[in-house]
Coordinates of C-alpha atoms in Angstrom, one line a residue:
M1 CA 0.0 0.0 0.2
S2 CA 1.3 3.5 -1.0
N3 CA 2.6 5.7 1.8
E4 CA 1.9 8.7 -0.6
P5 CA -0.5 11.4 0.7
A6 CA -3.8 11.9 -1.6
R7 CA -3.9 15.5 -2.1
T8 CA -6.0 15.8 -5.1
V9 CA -9.6 14.7 -5.7
P10 CA -8.4 12.2 -8.6
A11 CA -5.9 10.6 -6.2
V12 CA -8.8 10.1 -3.7
L13 CA -11.0 8.5 -6.2
E14 CA -8.2 6.3 -7.2
K15 CA -8.0 5.1 -3.5
F16 CA -11.8 4.7 -3.6
D17 CA -11.4 2.3 -6.8
S18 CA -8.6 0.4 -5.4
T19 CA -7.5 0.0 -1.6
F20 CA -10.4 1.6 -0.3
S21 CA -13.1 0.3 -2.4
E22 CA -14.8 -1.5 0.5
F23 CA -15.1 1.7 2.4
S24 CA -16.4 3.2 -1.0
S25 CA -19.2 0.8 -1.3
G26 CA -20.1 0.6 2.6
F27 CA -20.3 4.7 2.1
N28 CA -22.9 4.6 -0.3
A29 CA -24.7 2.0 1.1
G30 CA -25.5 4.3 4.0
Q31 CA -23.2 2.4 6.8
Y32 CA -21.0 5.3 8.0
V33 CA -21.5 8.2 10.5
F34 CA -19.4 11.3 10.2
W35 CA -17.1 12.4 13.4
L36 CA -16.2 15.7 12.7
G37 CA -13.5 18.0 14.3
S38 CA -12.2 21.4 14.2
G39 CA -10.0 20.6 11.0
I40 CA -13.2 20.8 8.6
S41 CA -13.5 24.3 9.7
R42 CA -9.9 25.7 10.0
E43 CA -10.4 28.2 7.3
R44 CA -13.1 29.6 8.6
V45 CA -12.6 30.0 12.3
P46 CA -9.3 30.2 14.2
N47 CA -7.1 27.1 14.7
V48 CA -5.6 26.2 18.1
N49 CA -2.6 28.4 17.8
D50 CA -4.5 31.5 17.1
L51 CA -7.2 30.6 19.5
L52 CA -4.2 30.2 22.6
E53 CA -2.3 33.5 21.4
R54 CA -5.8 35.1 21.7
V55 CA -6.4 34.1 25.3
I56 CA -2.6 34.9 26.3
E57 CA -3.2 38.4 24.5
H58 CA -6.4 39.0 26.6
L59 CA -4.6 38.1 29.8
R60 CA -1.7 40.4 28.7
S61 CA -3.6 43.4 27.7
H62 CA -5.6 43.3 31.1
L63 CA -3.1 43.0 33.2
D64 CA -1.8 45.8 35.9
P65 CA 1.9 45.8 35.6
I66 CA 2.3 47.8 38.9
N67 CA -0.4 45.2 40.9
P68 CA 1.5 42.2 42.2
E69 CA -1.5 40.7 43.1
C70 CA -3.3 41.5 39.5
E71 CA -5.4 38.5 38.7
Y72 CA -4.7 38.4 35.1
R73 CA -1.0 38.3 35.7
M74 CA -1.4 35.6 38.0
A75 CA -3.5 33.6 35.5
L76 CA -1.1 34.5 32.6
D77 CA 1.8 33.4 34.8
E78 CA -0.2 29.9 35.6
V79 CA -0.6 29.7 31.6
L80 CA 3.2 30.1 31.0
R81 CA 4.1 27.5 33.5
L82 CA 2.4 24.8 31.4
T83 CA 5.3 25.4 29.0
P84 CA 8.6 23.9 29.4
L85 CA 10.3 27.4 29.4
T86 CA 13.0 27.8 31.8
R87 CA 12.8 30.4 34.9
E88 CA 15.2 32.7 33.1
E89 CA 13.0 32.7 29.6
L90 CA 10.1 33.4 31.3
E91 CA 11.5 36.3 33.1
S92 CA 12.6 37.6 29.7
I93 CA 9.1 38.1 28.4
D94 CA 8.4 41.9 27.8
F95 CA 4.2 41.8 28.9
S96 CA 4.5 45.5 27.8
I97 CA 4.3 44.3 23.9
A98 CA 1.8 42.2 22.2
V99 CA 1.8 38.5 22.3
S100 CA 2.6 38.6 18.3
N101 CA 5.8 40.4 19.0
W102 CA 7.2 37.9 21.7
D103 CA 10.5 36.3 20.9
L104 CA 9.4 33.2 22.3
R105 CA 5.9 33.2 20.9
K106 CA 6.1 30.2 18.4
Q107 CA 7.9 28.0 21.2
I108 CA 5.0 29.1 23.8
L109 CA 2.1 28.3 21.5
A110 CA 3.8 25.1 20.2
A111 CA 4.0 23.8 23.8
L112 CA 0.2 24.7 24.7
V113 CA -1.3 23.0 21.3
T114 CA -1.9 19.7 23.1
K115 CA -2.4 21.5 26.8
Y116 CA -5.3 23.9 25.2
S117 CA -8.0 22.6 27.7
S118 CA -5.7 23.1 30.5
V119 CA -5.0 26.6 29.5
L120 CA -8.8 27.4 29.1
D121 CA -9.1 25.8 32.7
V122 CA -7.0 28.6 34.2
P123 CA -9.1 30.6 36.9
V124 CA -8.8 34.5 36.5
G125 CA -9.5 35.7 40.3
D126 CA -12.2 34.5 42.6
D127 CA -14.9 36.7 40.9
S128 CA -14.7 35.8 37.1
P129 CA -17.1 32.6 36.2
E130 CA -15.2 29.1 35.7
D131 CA -15.6 29.6 31.9
Y132 CA -14.0 33.3 31.9
L133 CA -11.3 32.1 29.5
V134 CA -13.8 30.5 26.9
W135 CA -16.4 32.9 26.8
T136 CA -14.7 36.0 27.2
G137 CA -11.1 35.2 26.5
L138 CA -12.2 33.3 23.0
D139 CA -15.1 35.7 22.8
V140 CA -17.2 32.6 21.8
P141 CA -20.4 34.2 20.7
D142 CA -18.5 36.6 18.1
T143 CA -15.6 34.1 17.1
Y144 CA -17.5 30.8 16.5
G145 CA -21.3 31.9 16.7
A146 CA -20.7 35.0 14.5
P147 CA -23.6 35.1 11.9
D148 CA -21.6 36.4 9.1
L149 CA -19.3 33.4 9.1
E150 CA -19.6 31.2 5.6
P151 CA -19.5 27.7 5.4
D152 CA -16.7 26.0 3.6
V153 CA -15.9 23.3 0.9
E154 CA -16.1 21.0 3.6
H155 CA -19.3 21.8 5.1
Y156 CA -21.4 21.9 1.7
C157 CA -19.8 18.3 0.9
I158 CA -21.1 16.9 4.1
A159 CA -24.2 18.7 3.8
I160 CA -24.7 17.0 0.3
L161 CA -24.0 13.8 1.4
L162 CA -26.3 14.2 4.4
L163 CA -29.2 15.5 2.0
E164 CA -28.4 12.6 -0.5
G165 CA -29.2 10.0 2.6
L166 CA -25.7 8.7 2.8
V167 CA -25.1 9.5 6.5
P168 CA -27.9 9.8 8.6
T169 CA -26.0 11.3 11.6
A170 CA -22.9 13.8 12.0
V171 CA -21.5 13.7 15.2
T172 CA -19.3 17.1 16.0
A173 CA -17.1 18.5 18.4
N174 CA -17.1 21.8 17.0
W175 CA -18.9 24.9 18.3
D176 CA -19.4 26.5 15.0
G177 CA -22.9 26.7 13.2
L178 CA -21.2 26.1 9.7
L179 CA -22.6 22.8 8.9
E180 CA -26.3 23.8 10.0
K181 CA -25.7 27.1 7.8
A182 CA -24.6 25.1 4.6
L183 CA -27.7 22.7 5.2
N184 CA -30.1 25.4 5.5
E185 CA -28.8 27.3 2.5
L186 CA -29.1 24.0 0.6
T187 CA -32.4 23.0 1.5
P188 CA -35.6 25.1 2.1
A189 CA -37.0 22.0 4.4
F190 CA -34.0 22.5 7.0
A191 CA -36.3 22.5 10.1
S192 CA -38.4 19.4 9.1
L193 CA -35.3 17.8 7.9
V194 CA -32.5 18.4 10.6
R195 CA -32.2 17.8 14.2
V196 CA -29.8 19.5 16.0
V197 CA -28.9 18.3 19.3
V198 CA -27.0 19.9 21.8
K199 CA -28.4 18.9 25.2
P200 CA -30.1 15.6 26.1
D201 CA -33.4 17.2 25.8
D202 CA -32.8 17.9 22.2
F203 CA -33.1 14.1 21.6
R204 CA -37.0 14.2 22.5
E205 CA -37.4 16.0 18.8
H206 CA -38.8 13.4 16.5
G207 CA -39.1 13.4 12.7
P208 CA -36.1 14.6 10.9
R209 CA -34.1 12.5 9.2
I210 CA -30.7 13.8 9.7
D211 CA -29.3 14.4 13.0
I212 CA -26.6 16.7 13.8
I213 CA -24.9 16.1 17.3
K214 CA -22.9 18.7 19.1
F215 CA -21.7 16.8 22.1
H216 CA -19.2 19.7 23.0
G217 CA -22.0 22.2 22.7
C218 CA -22.9 25.0 20.0
A219 CA -21.9 28.6 20.1
V220 CA -24.8 29.7 18.0
R221 CA -27.2 28.3 20.5
A222 CA -25.3 29.9 23.4
R223 CA -25.2 33.2 21.8
D224 CA -28.8 33.4 21.2
F225 CA -29.7 31.3 24.6
Q226 CA -27.1 32.1 26.7
G227 CA -28.7 30.9 30.0
E228 CA -29.8 27.7 28.4
Y229 CA -26.6 26.7 26.4
R230 CA -23.8 28.6 27.6
D231 CA -23.1 25.7 29.9
H232 CA -22.9 22.9 27.3
L233 CA -19.8 24.6 25.9
I234 CA -17.2 21.9 26.6
A235 CA -13.3 22.8 26.4
R236 CA -11.9 23.2 29.7
E237 CA -10.0 20.2 31.3
S238 CA -12.0 19.9 34.3
Q239 CA -15.1 19.5 31.8
I240 CA -13.6 17.0 29.5
S241 CA -12.0 14.5 32.4
T242 CA -15.5 14.6 34.2
W243 CA -17.5 14.4 31.1
T244 CA -18.4 10.8 30.9
T245 CA -19.1 10.3 34.5
K246 CA -21.5 13.4 34.9
Q247 CA -25.3 12.2 35.3
E248 CA -26.4 15.0 33.1
N249 CA -24.2 13.8 30.1
R250 CA -25.5 10.1 30.6
S251 CA -28.2 10.2 27.7
M252 CA -25.7 11.9 25.3
R253 CA -22.8 9.4 26.2
K254 CA -25.2 6.6 25.3
H255 CA -26.6 7.9 22.0
L256 CA -22.7 8.4 21.0
E257 CA -22.0 5.1 22.2
T258 CA -24.5 3.5 20.4
L259 CA -23.5 5.1 17.4
Y260 CA -19.8 4.1 17.7
T261 CA -21.0 0.6 18.4
D262 CA -23.5 0.1 15.5
R263 CA -22.4 2.2 13.2
L264 CA -19.2 2.5 10.9
T265 CA -16.8 5.8 11.8
L266 CA -15.6 8.3 9.4
M267 CA -13.4 10.6 10.9
L268 CA -12.9 14.1 9.6
G269 CA -10.7 16.6 11.1
L270 CA -11.0 15.1 14.5
S271 CA -8.0 14.3 16.5
A272 CA -10.0 12.0 19.0
Q273 CA -7.0 13.1 21.2
D274 CA -9.7 14.1 24.2
A275 CA -9.9 11.8 27.3
N276 CA -14.1 11.7 27.1
L277 CA -14.1 10.5 23.6
H278 CA -11.3 7.4 24.6
T279 CA -13.7 6.6 27.8
M280 CA -16.6 6.9 25.5
F281 CA -15.3 4.6 22.6
A282 CA -13.9 2.1 25.3
N283 CA -17.4 1.9 26.7
S284 CA -19.1 1.2 23.4
I285 CA -16.6 -1.5 22.7
Q286 CA -17.3 -3.4 25.8
D287 CA -21.1 -3.6 24.5
L288 CA -20.1 -4.9 20.8
S289 CA -16.2 -5.2 20.1
R290 CA -14.9 -4.6 16.6
P291 CA -13.7 -7.7 14.7
W292 CA -11.0 -8.0 12.7
P293 CA -10.5 -8.5 9.5
A294 CA -13.1 -6.4 8.8
A295 CA -14.9 -5.4 5.5
P296 CA -15.7 -2.3 5.0
P297 CA -13.4 -1.1 7.7
S298 CA -14.9 -0.1 11.1
V299 CA -12.9 3.1 11.3
V300 CA -11.6 5.4 8.5
L301 CA -9.6 8.4 9.5
S302 CA -9.5 11.2 6.9
E303 CA -5.5 11.9 7.6
E304 CA -2.3 11.8 6.0
R305 CA -0.6 10.0 8.7
L306 CA -1.4 8.5 12.0
E307 CA -0.4 10.1 15.3
S308 CA 0.1 8.3 19.0
Y309 CA -3.9 9.4 19.6
H310 CA -5.1 7.8 16.7
R311 CA -3.4 4.8 17.3
L312 CA -4.7 4.4 20.6
L313 CA -8.1 5.1 18.9
L314 CA -7.6 2.0 17.1
K315 CA -6.2 0.1 20.0
I316 CA -9.3 1.0 22.3
T317 CA -11.5 0.1 19.3
F318 CA -10.4 -3.1 18.1
G319 CA -9.6 -4.5 21.8
E320 CA -7.6 -7.7 22.0
N321 CA -8.0 -8.1 18.0
Y322 CA -5.5 -5.2 18.0
Q323 CA -2.5 -7.3 19.1
G324 CA -0.6 -8.8 16.0
N325 CA -2.9 -6.8 13.7
S326 CA -1.8 -3.5 14.4
K327 CA -0.1 -2.7 10.9
A328 CA -2.9 -4.3 8.9
I329 CA -5.6 -2.2 11.0
A330 CA -3.7 1.1 10.5
E331 CA -3.4 0.4 6.8
S332 CA -7.4 -0.1 6.7
A333 CA -8.0 2.9 8.5
L334 CA -5.7 5.6 7.1
L335 CA -7.0 7.1 4.4
G336 CA -4.3 9.2 3.4
A337 CA -6.0 12.4 2.5
Y338 CA -7.3 15.4 4.6
A339 CA -11.1 16.3 4.6
K340 CA -11.5 18.4 1.5
P341 CA -10.2 16.1 -1.1
T342 CA -11.8 13.3 0.7
L343 CA -15.3 15.0 0.8
L344 CA -15.2 16.5 -2.6
A345 CA -14.1 12.8 -3.9
L346 CA -17.2 11.4 -1.7
V347 CA -19.7 13.7 -3.6
L348 CA -18.7 12.7 -7.0
A349 CA -18.1 9.1 -6.2
S350 CA -21.5 8.8 -4.8
L351 CA -23.4 10.6 -7.4
T352 CA -21.8 8.6 -9.9
E353 CA -22.5 5.7 -8.0
K354 CA -26.2 6.3 -7.7
L355 CA -26.5 6.9 -11.5
S356 CA -24.3 3.8 -12.3
Y357 CA -26.7 1.7 -10.3
L358 CA -29.8 3.1 -12.1
L359 CA -28.3 3.0 -15.8
E360 CA -27.8 -0.7 -14.9
H361 CA -31.4 -1.4 -13.8
S362 CA -32.5 0.8 -17.3
V363 CA -30.6 -1.4 -19.2
E364 CA -31.9 -4.6 -17.8
G365 CA -34.4 -6.4 -19.8
V366 CA -33.6 -4.0 -22.6
W367 CA -29.9 -5.0 -23.8
E368 CA -27.3 -7.4 -22.6
P369 CA -25.4 -6.5 -19.3
A370 CA -22.1 -5.9 -21.4
A371 CA -23.7 -3.2 -22.9
A372 CA -24.5 -1.4 -19.3
Q373 CA -21.2 -2.0 -18.3
R374 CA -19.9 0.1 -21.3
L375 CA -21.8 2.6 -20.3
Q376 CA -21.0 2.8 -16.8
T377 CA -17.5 3.1 -17.9
H378 CA -18.1 6.3 -19.6
L379 CA -20.2 7.4 -16.8
F380 CA -16.9 7.0 -14.5
E381 CA -15.0 8.9 -17.1
L382 CA -17.4 11.7 -16.6
R383 CA -16.8 11.8 -13.0
D384 CA -12.9 11.5 -13.4
L385 CA -12.9 14.4 -15.8
A386 CA -15.2 16.3 -13.1
A387 CA -12.3 15.3 -10.4
S388 CA -9.6 16.6 -12.7
L389 CA -11.6 20.3 -12.7
A390 CA -11.5 20.4 -8.7
Q391 CA -8.3 22.0 -8.6
P392 CA -6.2 24.1 -11.1
D393 CA -4.0 22.9 -13.5
N394 CA -0.7 24.9 -12.0
F395 CA -1.7 24.2 -8.4
E396 CA 1.5 22.9 -7.3
T397 CA 2.8 26.4 -7.9
L398 CA 0.2 28.3 -6.5
E399 CA -0.5 29.6 -2.8
F400 CA -2.8 27.9 -0.8
S401 CA -5.3 30.5 -0.2
E402 CA -5.5 30.5 -4.2
I403 CA -6.2 26.9 -4.5
L404 CA -8.8 27.2 -1.5
E405 CA -10.5 29.9 -3.6
F406 CA -10.9 27.9 -6.5
Q407 CA -11.9 24.7 -5.0
R408 CA -14.7 27.1 -3.3
G409 CA -15.4 28.4 -6.6
F410 CA -15.7 24.6 -8.2
T411 CA -17.9 23.5 -5.2
A412 CA -20.2 26.3 -5.8
R413 CA -20.7 25.5 -9.5
L414 CA -21.0 21.6 -8.7
I415 CA -23.8 22.6 -6.4
D416 CA -25.3 25.0 -9.0
V417 CA -25.4 22.6 -12.0
V418 CA -26.7 19.6 -10.1
N419 CA -29.4 21.9 -9.0
L420 CA -30.1 23.0 -12.1
A421 CA -30.0 19.8 -13.9
L422 CA -32.2 18.0 -11.3
T423 CA -34.8 20.9 -10.8
I424 CA -35.1 21.2 -14.7
F425 CA -35.6 17.0 -15.2
R426 CA -37.7 16.5 -12.0
A427 CA -40.1 19.4 -12.3
G428 CA -39.7 21.0 -16.0
R429 CA -39.0 24.4 -14.3
T430 CA -35.6 26.2 -13.6
P431 CA -34.5 26.9 -10.1
D432 CA -34.8 30.2 -8.2
E433 CA -31.5 31.9 -9.4
N434 CA -31.7 34.0 -6.2
T435 CA -31.1 31.3 -3.6
K436 CA -28.4 28.6 -3.1
R437 CA -30.2 25.1 -3.2
Y438 CA -29.3 21.6 -3.7
E439 CA -31.3 19.3 -5.4
P440 CA -30.8 15.6 -4.3
L441 CA -30.5 12.6 -6.7
S442 CA -32.3 10.6 -3.9
E443 CA -32.9 10.8 -0.2
R444 CA -31.8 7.5 0.9
P445 CA -29.2 5.1 -0.4
I446 CA -29.8 4.3 -4.0
A447 CA -30.7 0.6 -3.4
H448 CA -33.3 1.7 -0.7
A449 CA -34.7 4.7 -2.8
V450 CA -35.5 2.4 -6.1
L451 CA -38.1 0.5 -3.5
N452 CA -40.1 3.4 -3.2
P453 CA -42.8 3.2 -6.1
D454 CA -42.8 6.8 -6.4
Y455 CA -39.3 7.4 -7.0
P456 CA -38.5 7.7 -11.0
A457 CA -35.7 5.1 -10.9
K458 CA -36.3 4.3 -14.6
Q459 CA -36.2 8.0 -15.5
F460 CA -33.0 8.7 -13.8
G461 CA -31.5 5.7 -15.2
R462 CA -32.1 7.0 -18.5
L463 CA -30.7 10.4 -17.7
A464 CA -27.6 8.5 -16.5
I465 CA -27.3 6.7 -20.1
A466 CA -27.7 10.0 -21.7
L467 CA -24.9 11.4 -19.5
A468 CA -22.7 8.3 -20.4
L469 CA -23.3 8.9 -24.1
I470 CA -22.0 12.7 -23.7
A471 CA -19.2 11.6 -21.8
R472 CA -18.1 9.1 -24.6
G473 CA -18.3 12.1 -27.1
L474 CA -16.2 13.6 -25.0
S475 CA -13.6 11.1 -24.4
T476 CA -13.5 10.4 -28.2
G477 CA -13.3 14.6 -29.0
Q478 CA -16.3 14.5 -30.4
W479 CA -17.1 17.7 -28.5
S480 CA -16.5 19.7 -25.3
V481 CA -18.7 20.6 -22.8
E482 CA -19.4 23.6 -20.5
P483 CA -22.0 23.6 -17.6
G484 CA -25.0 25.8 -17.4
Y485 CA -25.7 28.5 -14.6
S486 CA -28.9 28.6 -12.8
K487 CA -29.0 32.4 -13.5
A488 CA -29.1 31.8 -17.1
P489 CA -31.2 28.5 -17.4
D490 CA -32.2 29.1 -20.9
G491 CA -28.4 28.7 -21.7
G492 CA -29.3 24.8 -21.0
V493 CA -28.1 22.6 -18.3
I494 CA -24.9 21.9 -20.4
R495 CA -23.8 22.8 -23.9
L496 CA -22.2 20.8 -26.1
L497 CA -19.5 22.3 -28.6
A498 CA -18.5 20.9 -31.9
G499 CA -16.9 23.1 -34.2
P500 CA -19.8 25.6 -35.2
R501 CA -22.2 23.5 -33.8
D502 CA -23.2 25.0 -30.1
A503 CA -26.0 22.8 -28.6
R504 CA -28.0 23.9 -25.4
V505 CA -29.1 20.8 -23.7
F506 CA -31.9 20.1 -21.3
F507 CA -32.9 16.8 -19.5
V508 CA -36.4 16.3 -18.8
K509 CA -38.0 13.3 -17.4
D510 CA -41.2 13.0 -19.2
A511 CA -43.7 15.0 -21.9
P512 CA -45.2 17.0 -18.9
A513 CA -41.7 18.4 -17.4
L514 CA -41.1 19.2 -21.6
T515 CA -44.3 21.1 -21.4
G516 CA -43.4 22.9 -18.4
L517 CA -40.0 23.7 -19.0
E518 CA -41.4 25.5 -22.4
L519 CA -44.1 27.3 -20.4
D520 CA -41.1 28.3 -18.0
G521 CA -39.8 30.4 -21.0
A522 CA -36.4 28.7 -20.8
L523 CA -36.9 26.3 -24.1
D524 CA -38.3 27.6 -27.2
D525 CA -39.4 24.6 -29.0
G526 CA -38.3 26.2 -32.2
D527 CA -34.8 26.9 -31.5
A528 CA -32.6 24.8 -33.7
S529 CA -29.6 25.5 -31.0
A530 CA -31.4 23.5 -28.3
L531 CA -31.4 19.8 -27.8
V532 CA -33.9 18.1 -25.4
V533 CA -33.4 14.6 -24.1
V534 CA -36.5 13.0 -22.6
A535 CA -36.2 10.0 -20.3
D536 CA -39.7 8.4 -20.8
E537 CA -41.1 7.6 -23.9
E538 CA -43.6 10.4 -25.4
P539 CA -47.2 9.9 -26.0
R540 CA -47.8 10.3 -29.7
T541 CA -51.2 12.4 -28.9
Q542 CA -48.4 14.8 -27.2
T543 CA -46.0 15.4 -30.2
R544 CA -46.2 19.1 -30.8
S545 CA -44.8 19.6 -34.4
P546 CA -45.3 17.9 -37.5
R547 CA -41.6 16.7 -37.7
S548 CA -40.4 13.3 -36.3
R549 CA -40.5 13.0 -32.6
Y550 CA -37.1 11.9 -32.2
G551 CA -34.0 13.3 -33.7
R552 CA -34.2 15.5 -36.8
D553 CA -35.8 15.8 -40.3
G554 CA -33.8 18.9 -41.8
K555 CA -36.6 21.2 -40.4
S556 CA -35.8 23.8 -38.0
G557 CA -36.4 23.3 -34.6
A558 CA -35.0 22.0 -31.5
G559 CA -33.5 18.4 -31.4
R560 CA -35.0 16.0 -29.4
F561 CA -33.6 12.7 -28.2
N562 CA -36.0 10.3 -26.5
V563 CA -34.0 7.7 -24.3
A564 CA -36.7 5.2 -23.8
S565 CA -37.6 4.9 -27.3
S566 CA -34.1 5.2 -28.9
M567 CA -33.0 2.0 -26.7
C568 CA -35.9 0.2 -28.5
E569 CA -35.2 1.0 -31.7
T570 CA -31.4 0.7 -31.6
S571 CA -29.6 -2.8 -30.4
S572 CA -26.3 -1.4 -29.0
V573 CA -24.7 1.2 -27.6
D574 CA -22.9 2.3 -30.7
E575 CA -26.2 2.7 -32.7
L576 CA -27.7 4.8 -29.8
Y577 CA -24.7 6.9 -29.6
E578 CA -24.9 7.4 -33.1
A579 CA -28.8 8.4 -32.7
F580 CA -27.6 10.7 -30.1
K581 CA -25.2 12.7 -32.4
L582 CA -28.1 12.7 -35.0
A583 CA -30.8 14.3 -32.7
G584 CA -28.4 16.6 -31.7
G585 CA -27.2 17.6 -35.2
F586 CA -23.7 16.6 -35.0

């Protein structure tokens, strides 16, 4: 197994297709739960180093240099004693200048990173509340609970995977509300779909299918409802060390232990080094130990390398099975990629797997399995092309901030084009250009979704077939593709460019959706630059012009490609591809 980190989306997809294929299958079957940590928000809220510096600066800026009993100075001295600095080094610090200008700044912060909970537990006089350095020193309401914080790539990708029904629960140690904000942006049904659990009473809400469990508290709720939620912000050592034994945490602990026991785990940005997590995981394994070997893997860590606390987690999880199997267990758990490329790859892979499944079932009974396999191959080529666009071509030479902005733009475009395509396909209308929404392909793992008689499985399968044909043309150089925009829906879901031919392509599931699209004003049936792909066979009574229902007959007007009818009228993928080209005027 390669030890090289996977830092691009194509590299992560390659792992999903090879060494982590069992994980990918299990994920798409809905077997995993997200366990999330600060790593997914590191570009939106301050990291631990920044927070420690903020706390130290808060104490320094409030101290009274002429008062030997100054509570801020005493607290600052206690914080600095947590470092391995010598007495001479401590005495050399000039408290009259900002921490950012201290000569020993980097050394101090590096020493305190793994002791952040002890720092936050330092008291500031007798009159200040126990959480003074958390609430006031860190300024939790305006640091983590600020309403102007914006979700990042990770939050949007997690939200997509939750809306797609692939993960039922996200357990998070993060105080920020960025995941909730991403979900609220992407679905108008947030209130009925999502249950946010911060304290045990929140588990009593029933109905929503998505759980976000914030076991270390929520800054947004603490900001808005301080009396009810401030005490649930967990960060101090005294809180962490007693969290698992306190009666008021029993319900939360039991819920989390059950999740860790009954579901497989994908950890993203979570170091899992806090003692309360280790105790909780150990308790859960007592009820049902993890076997080895395990397929899919019981725990997957979205990290580039394993640290000592990761190994301790694996040792706790596998118990007596760990001894003698530690290397193999570590290899099965370490994905070798951080959260951002992992999540982008999961979104592309899961959407493609859903379409591939639907494609296979649409071809079944019409053509031989080999035909479905050829089309599926083209579908995965389309996935890989999209993955290659997730980072700039010259990303090795760019600054991290430039790459980050590019990936944010890619994520926004991906959300927009999927929403545009599926809203038009399902409803025959264009999405609201002023809202950022996401239309899921299905709200459950696809093998479950197709059991619902109201789910348009056949139509989506035919959409997948059309996408596979387009991917074939891309791979052979027949045309190039440009995605559409919700703000300009009359430009098509995609545009196919081949020399002088510029076709605006619309996908609809049936004739009523097509009629709706015309009434919506996005499509003119007389526009020769348009190509309409209809999944279902169209009734002859609904033919709206004297020309042929399928393809072109030389008269001006939009091209029409009916997938169901064309499959019946052709006998191979090659013939179907030629029929598509004819319909599109290529």
